[in-house]
């Protein structure tokens, strides 16, 4: 079974992003997944798509949560994927 791919869309100077990263790193201790972190500020396309939603977490291409990222929602999504 392949590991889920978690894509974390973030940007600098974003307190919600910092909190979300802490949640993701905490879950990394319990779940096996590949983490890809993308800074949207380097891409006009990503900034246009996610600018007001940041942070955004996708798992295997499915948008799971944005804004205030919580451990319960991500944990449930990772459990489904594993």
mmCIF file of N, CA and C in Angstrom:
data_model
loop_
_atom_site.group_PDB
_atom_site.id
_atom_site.type_symbol
_atom_site.label_atom_id
_atom_site.label_comp_id
_atom_site.label_asym_id
_atom_site.label_seq_id
_atom_site.Cartn_x
_atom_site.Cartn_y
_atom_site.Cartn_z
ATOM 1 N N UNK A 1 0.855 -1.193 0.000
ATOM 2 C CA UNK A 1 0.000 0.000 0.000
ATOM 3 C C UNK A 1 0.892 1.245 0.000
ATOM 4 N N UNK A 2 0.617 2.153 -0.926
ATOM 5 C CA UNK A 2 1.473 3.336 -1.007
ATOM 6 C C UNK A 2 1.056 4.389 0.018
ATOM 7 N N UNK A 3 2.044 5.168 0.409
ATOM 8 C CA UNK A 3 1.796 6.231 1.387
ATOM 9 C C UNK A 3 0.927 7.320 0.772
ATOM 10 N N UNK A 4 0.003 7.882 1.573
ATOM 11 C CA UNK A 4 -0.745 9.042 1.083
ATOM 12 C C UNK A 4 0.208 10.213 0.846
ATOM 13 N N UNK A 5 -0.154 11.056 -0.115
ATOM 14 C CA UNK A 5 0.622 12.259 -0.387
ATOM 15 C C UNK A 5 -0.135 13.465 0.178
ATOM 16 N N UNK A 6 0.493 14.134 1.120
ATOM 17 C CA UNK A 6 -0.098 15.318 1.745
ATOM 18 C C UNK A 6 0.592 16.547 1.170
ATOM 19 N N UNK A 7 -0.204 17.413 0.547
ATOM 20 C CA UNK A 7 0.334 18.666 0.019
ATOM 21 C C UNK A 7 -0.164 19.793 0.924
ATOM 22 N N UNK A 8 0.786 20.551 1.436
ATOM 23 C CA UNK A 8 0.505 21.650 2.362
ATOM 24 C C UNK A 8 0.818 22.958 1.658
ATOM 25 N N UNK A 9 -0.231 23.711 1.320
ATOM 26 C CA UNK A 9 -0.061 25.019 0.681
ATOM 27 C C UNK A 9 0.039 26.071 1.778
ATOM 28 N N UNK A 10 1.097 26.856 1.722
ATOM 29 C CA UNK A 10 1.414 27.792 2.792
ATOM 30 C C UNK A 10 1.976 29.085 2.200
ATOM 31 N N UNK A 11 2.308 30.014 3.055
ATOM 32 C CA UNK A 11 3.002 31.244 2.647
ATOM 33 C C UNK A 11 3.714 31.803 3.869
ATOM 34 N N UNK A 12 4.647 32.692 3.632
ATOM 35 C CA UNK A 12 5.387 33.295 4.741
ATOM 36 C C UNK A 12 4.507 34.307 5.468
ATOM 37 N N UNK A 13 4.890 34.604 6.692
ATOM 38 C CA UNK A 13 4.164 35.558 7.552
ATOM 39 C C UNK A 13 2.680 35.187 7.660
ATOM 40 N N UNK A 14 2.427 33.918 7.978
ATOM 41 C CA UNK A 14 1.063 33.399 8.067
ATOM 42 C C UNK A 14 0.928 32.598 9.361
ATOM 43 N N UNK A 15 0.408 33.217 10.428
ATOM 44 C CA UNK A 15 0.285 32.518 11.706
ATOM 45 C C UNK A 15 -0.556 31.233 11.627
ATOM 46 N N UNK A 16 -1.622 31.242 10.837
ATOM 47 C CA UNK A 16 -2.426 30.020 10.686
ATOM 48 C C UNK A 16 -1.609 28.913 10.015
ATOM 49 N N UNK A 17 -0.729 29.302 9.107
ATOM 50 C CA UNK A 17 0.134 28.321 8.440
ATOM 51 C C UNK A 17 1.098 27.685 9.441
ATOM 52 N N UNK A 18 1.639 28.502 10.332
ATOM 53 C CA UNK A 18 2.551 27.982 11.356
ATOM 54 C C UNK A 18 1.841 26.975 12.254
ATOM 55 N N UNK A 19 0.615 27.297 12.654
ATOM 56 C CA UNK A 19 -0.161 26.375 13.492
ATOM 57 C C UNK A 19 -0.482 25.095 12.732
ATOM 58 N N UNK A 20 -0.846 25.235 11.456
ATOM 59 C CA UNK A 20 -1.164 24.067 10.635
ATOM 60 C C UNK A 20 0.053 23.161 10.480
ATOM 61 N N UNK A 21 1.220 23.764 10.288
ATOM 62 C CA UNK A 21 2.453 22.974 10.147
ATOM 63 C C UNK A 21 2.716 22.176 11.417
ATOM 64 N N UNK A 22 2.456 22.778 12.582
ATOM 65 C CA UNK A 22 2.618 22.052 13.850
ATOM 66 C C UNK A 22 1.685 20.848 13.904
ATOM 67 N N UNK A 23 0.440 21.031 13.468
ATOM 68 C CA UNK A 23 -0.536 19.932 13.454
ATOM 69 C C UNK A 23 -0.051 18.820 12.526
ATOM 70 N N UNK A 24 0.391 19.196 11.341
ATOM 71 C CA UNK A 24 0.861 18.204 10.368
ATOM 72 C C UNK A 24 2.066 17.439 10.902
ATOM 73 N N UNK A 25 3.011 18.135 11.502
ATOM 74 C CA UNK A 25 4.207 17.476 12.024
ATOM 75 C C UNK A 25 3.864 16.560 13.196
ATOM 76 N N UNK A 26 2.868 16.924 13.975
ATOM 77 C CA UNK A 26 2.411 16.059 15.064
ATOM 78 C C UNK A 26 1.806 14.773 14.489
ATOM 79 N N UNK A 27 1.007 14.909 13.438
ATOM 80 C CA UNK A 27 0.392 13.743 12.801
ATOM 81 C C UNK A 27 1.419 12.865 12.099
ATOM 82 N N UNK A 28 2.514 13.470 11.663
ATOM 83 C CA UNK A 28 3.585 12.711 10.990
ATOM 84 C C UNK A 28 4.188 11.672 11.939
ATOM 85 N N UNK A 29 4.081 11.905 13.240
ATOM 86 C CA UNK A 29 4.580 10.951 14.224
ATOM 87 C C UNK A 29 3.695 9.713 14.298
ATOM 88 N N UNK A 30 2.410 9.869 13.936
ATOM 89 C CA UNK A 30 1.446 8.769 14.050
ATOM 90 C C UNK A 30 1.118 8.099 12.719
ATOM 91 N N UNK A 31 1.217 8.856 11.630
ATOM 92 C CA UNK A 31 0.816 8.358 10.316
ATOM 93 C C UNK A 31 1.998 8.407 9.355
ATOM 94 N N UNK A 32 1.991 7.470 8.431
ATOM 95 C CA UNK A 32 3.027 7.406 7.421
ATOM 96 C C UNK A 32 2.509 8.092 6.161
ATOM 97 N N UNK A 33 3.079 9.240 5.797
ATOM 98 C CA UNK A 33 2.672 9.938 4.579
ATOM 99 C C UNK A 33 3.819 10.774 4.038
ATOM 100 N N UNK A 34 3.760 11.034 2.741
ATOM 101 C CA UNK A 34 4.727 11.918 2.090
ATOM 102 C C UNK A 34 4.215 13.344 2.201
ATOM 103 N N UNK A 35 5.036 14.241 2.681
ATOM 104 C CA UNK A 35 4.645 15.641 2.845
ATOM 105 C C UNK A 35 5.339 16.499 1.795
ATOM 106 N N UNK A 36 4.537 17.254 1.062
ATOM 107 C CA UNK A 36 5.051 18.218 0.088
ATOM 108 C C UNK A 36 4.543 19.587 0.511
ATOM 109 N N UNK A 37 5.466 20.481 0.765
ATOM 110 C CA UNK A 37 5.105 21.831 1.194
ATOM 111 C C UNK A 37 5.292 22.789 0.025
ATOM 112 N N UNK A 38 4.243 23.549 -0.294
ATOM 113 C CA UNK A 38 4.307 24.490 -1.413
ATOM 114 C C UNK A 38 3.987 25.893 -0.928
ATOM 115 N N UNK A 39 4.929 26.813 -1.154
ATOM 116 C CA UNK A 39 4.734 28.217 -0.818
ATOM 117 C C UNK A 39 4.020 28.873 -1.998
ATOM 118 N N UNK A 40 2.799 29.329 -1.792
ATOM 119 C CA UNK A 40 2.003 29.862 -2.901
ATOM 120 C C UNK A 40 2.531 31.205 -3.415
ATOM 121 N N UNK A 41 3.327 31.896 -2.612
ATOM 122 C CA UNK A 41 3.826 33.206 -3.026
ATOM 123 C C UNK A 41 4.743 33.122 -4.242
ATOM 124 N N UNK A 42 5.282 31.941 -4.522
ATOM 125 C CA UNK A 42 6.163 31.776 -5.670
ATOM 126 C C UNK A 42 5.420 31.475 -6.961
ATOM 127 N N UNK A 43 4.101 31.374 -6.882
ATOM 128 C CA UNK A 43 3.319 30.995 -8.056
ATOM 129 C C UNK A 43 2.058 31.842 -8.164
ATOM 130 N N UNK A 44 1.938 32.602 -9.240
ATOM 131 C CA UNK A 44 0.741 33.413 -9.444
ATOM 132 C C UNK A 44 -0.515 32.561 -9.509
ATOM 133 N N UNK A 45 -0.393 31.385 -10.138
ATOM 134 C CA UNK A 45 -1.538 30.477 -10.260
ATOM 135 C C UNK A 45 -2.003 29.980 -8.892
ATOM 136 N N UNK A 46 -1.051 29.561 -8.048
ATOM 137 C CA UNK A 46 -1.417 29.080 -6.714
ATOM 138 C C UNK A 46 -1.934 30.211 -5.831
ATOM 139 N N UNK A 47 -1.339 31.401 -5.972
ATOM 140 C CA UNK A 47 -1.812 32.550 -5.197
ATOM 141 C C UNK A 47 -3.248 32.886 -5.581
ATOM 142 N N UNK A 48 -3.547 32.840 -6.868
ATOM 143 C CA UNK A 48 -4.907 33.123 -7.323
ATOM 144 C C UNK A 48 -5.888 32.067 -6.820
ATOM 145 N N UNK A 49 -5.458 30.805 -6.833
ATOM 146 C CA UNK A 49 -6.341 29.707 -6.440
ATOM 147 C C UNK A 49 -6.559 29.645 -4.927
ATOM 148 N N UNK A 50 -5.478 29.839 -4.146
ATOM 149 C CA UNK A 50 -5.544 29.599 -2.702
ATOM 150 C C UNK A 50 -5.317 30.830 -1.830
ATOM 151 N N UNK A 51 -5.079 31.995 -2.426
ATOM 152 C CA UNK A 51 -4.674 33.174 -1.673
ATOM 153 C C UNK A 51 -5.484 33.485 -0.429
ATOM 154 N N UNK A 52 -6.797 33.396 -0.506
ATOM 155 C CA UNK A 52 -7.646 33.730 0.641
ATOM 156 C C UNK A 52 -7.966 32.524 1.511
ATOM 157 N N UNK A 53 -7.536 31.343 1.085
ATOM 158 C CA UNK A 53 -7.861 30.113 1.811
ATOM 159 C C UNK A 53 -6.714 29.600 2.676
ATOM 160 N N UNK A 54 -5.536 30.087 2.467
ATOM 161 C CA UNK A 54 -4.310 29.567 3.092
ATOM 162 C C UNK A 54 -4.434 29.486 4.605
ATOM 163 N N UNK A 55 -3.938 28.448 5.238
ATOM 164 C CA UNK A 55 -3.307 27.267 4.668
ATOM 165 C C UNK A 55 -4.335 26.270 4.105
ATOM 166 N N UNK A 56 -3.870 25.456 3.170
ATOM 167 C CA UNK A 56 -4.713 24.432 2.556
ATOM 168 C C UNK A 56 -3.976 23.102 2.637
ATOM 169 N N UNK A 57 -4.714 22.039 2.969
ATOM 170 C CA UNK A 57 -4.131 20.697 2.997
ATOM 171 C C UNK A 57 -4.909 19.804 2.035
ATOM 172 N N UNK A 58 -4.166 19.161 1.146
ATOM 173 C CA UNK A 58 -4.724 18.168 0.239
ATOM 174 C C UNK A 58 -4.116 16.813 0.578
ATOM 175 N N UNK A 59 -4.925 15.778 0.475
ATOM 176 C CA UNK A 59 -4.413 14.421 0.638
ATOM 177 C C UNK A 59 -4.777 13.649 -0.623
ATOM 178 N N UNK A 60 -3.756 13.155 -1.302
ATOM 179 C CA UNK A 60 -3.929 12.433 -2.567
ATOM 180 C C UNK A 60 -4.813 13.205 -3.546
ATOM 181 N N UNK A 61 -4.594 14.514 -3.618
ATOM 182 C CA UNK A 61 -5.301 15.347 -4.582
ATOM 183 C C UNK A 61 -6.654 15.861 -4.125
ATOM 184 N N UNK A 62 -7.120 15.409 -2.972
ATOM 185 C CA UNK A 62 -8.409 15.872 -2.443
ATOM 186 C C UNK A 62 -8.181 16.956 -1.403
ATOM 187 N N UNK A 63 -8.822 18.107 -1.595
ATOM 188 C CA UNK A 63 -8.724 19.181 -0.612
ATOM 189 C C UNK A 63 -9.461 18.733 0.652
ATOM 190 N N UNK A 64 -8.725 18.649 1.748
ATOM 191 C CA UNK A 64 -9.279 18.134 2.993
ATOM 192 C C UNK A 64 -9.703 19.256 3.920
ATOM 193 N N UNK A 65 -8.892 20.303 3.985
ATOM 194 C CA UNK A 65 -9.194 21.381 4.926
ATOM 195 C C UNK A 65 -8.425 22.641 4.534
ATOM 196 N N UNK A 66 -8.979 23.792 4.905
ATOM 197 C CA UNK A 66 -8.274 25.055 4.678
ATOM 198 C C UNK A 66 -8.594 26.004 5.828
ATOM 199 N N UNK A 67 -7.755 27.045 5.957
ATOM 200 C CA UNK A 67 -7.952 28.018 7.032
ATOM 201 C C UNK A 67 -7.454 27.482 8.355
ATOM 202 N N UNK A 68 -8.362 27.224 9.254
ATOM 203 C CA UNK A 68 -7.998 26.721 10.580
ATOM 204 C C UNK A 68 -7.903 25.197 10.535
ATOM 205 N N UNK A 69 -6.696 24.689 10.418
ATOM 206 C CA UNK A 69 -6.450 23.252 10.277
ATOM 207 C C UNK A 69 -6.475 22.608 11.660
ATOM 208 N N UNK A 70 -7.274 21.540 11.790
ATOM 209 C CA UNK A 70 -7.335 20.883 13.100
ATOM 210 C C UNK A 70 -6.912 19.419 12.998
ATOM 211 N N UNK A 71 -6.407 18.924 14.091
ATOM 212 C CA UNK A 71 -5.838 17.585 14.141
ATOM 213 C C UNK A 71 -6.899 16.505 13.916
ATOM 214 N N UNK A 72 -8.110 16.711 14.393
ATOM 215 C CA UNK A 72 -9.151 15.685 14.270
ATOM 216 C C UNK A 72 -9.526 15.460 12.808
ATOM 217 N N UNK A 73 -9.789 16.524 12.076
ATOM 218 C CA UNK A 73 -10.178 16.402 10.673
ATOM 219 C C UNK A 73 -9.073 15.749 9.848
ATOM 220 N N UNK A 74 -7.838 16.197 10.037
ATOM 221 C CA UNK A 74 -6.732 15.610 9.280
ATOM 222 C C UNK A 74 -6.484 14.164 9.680
ATOM 223 N N UNK A 75 -6.599 13.868 10.952
ATOM 224 C CA UNK A 75 -6.411 12.505 11.439
ATOM 225 C C UNK A 75 -7.434 11.564 10.809
ATOM 226 N N UNK A 76 -8.692 11.986 10.765
ATOM 227 C CA UNK A 76 -9.741 11.166 10.150
ATOM 228 C C UNK A 76 -9.470 10.951 8.669
ATOM 229 N N UNK A 77 -9.038 11.999 7.982
ATOM 230 C CA UNK A 77 -8.747 11.888 6.548
ATOM 231 C C UNK A 77 -7.567 10.947 6.300
ATOM 232 N N UNK A 78 -6.541 11.028 7.130
ATOM 233 C CA UNK A 78 -5.391 10.134 6.981
ATOM 234 C C UNK A 78 -5.755 8.695 7.303
ATOM 235 N N UNK A 79 -6.628 8.499 8.274
ATOM 236 C CA UNK A 79 -7.078 7.151 8.612
ATOM 237 C C UNK A 79 -7.804 6.525 7.426
ATOM 238 N N UNK A 80 -8.631 7.306 6.741
ATOM 239 C CA UNK A 80 -9.338 6.813 5.558
ATOM 240 C C UNK A 80 -8.375 6.428 4.453
ATOM 241 N N UNK A 81 -7.291 7.176 4.303
ATOM 242 C CA UNK A 81 -6.334 6.944 3.213
ATOM 243 C C UNK A 81 -5.381 5.799 3.506
ATOM 244 N N UNK A 82 -5.200 5.463 4.780
ATOM 245 C CA UNK A 82 -4.250 4.393 5.148
ATOM 246 C C UNK A 82 -4.880 3.047 5.174
#
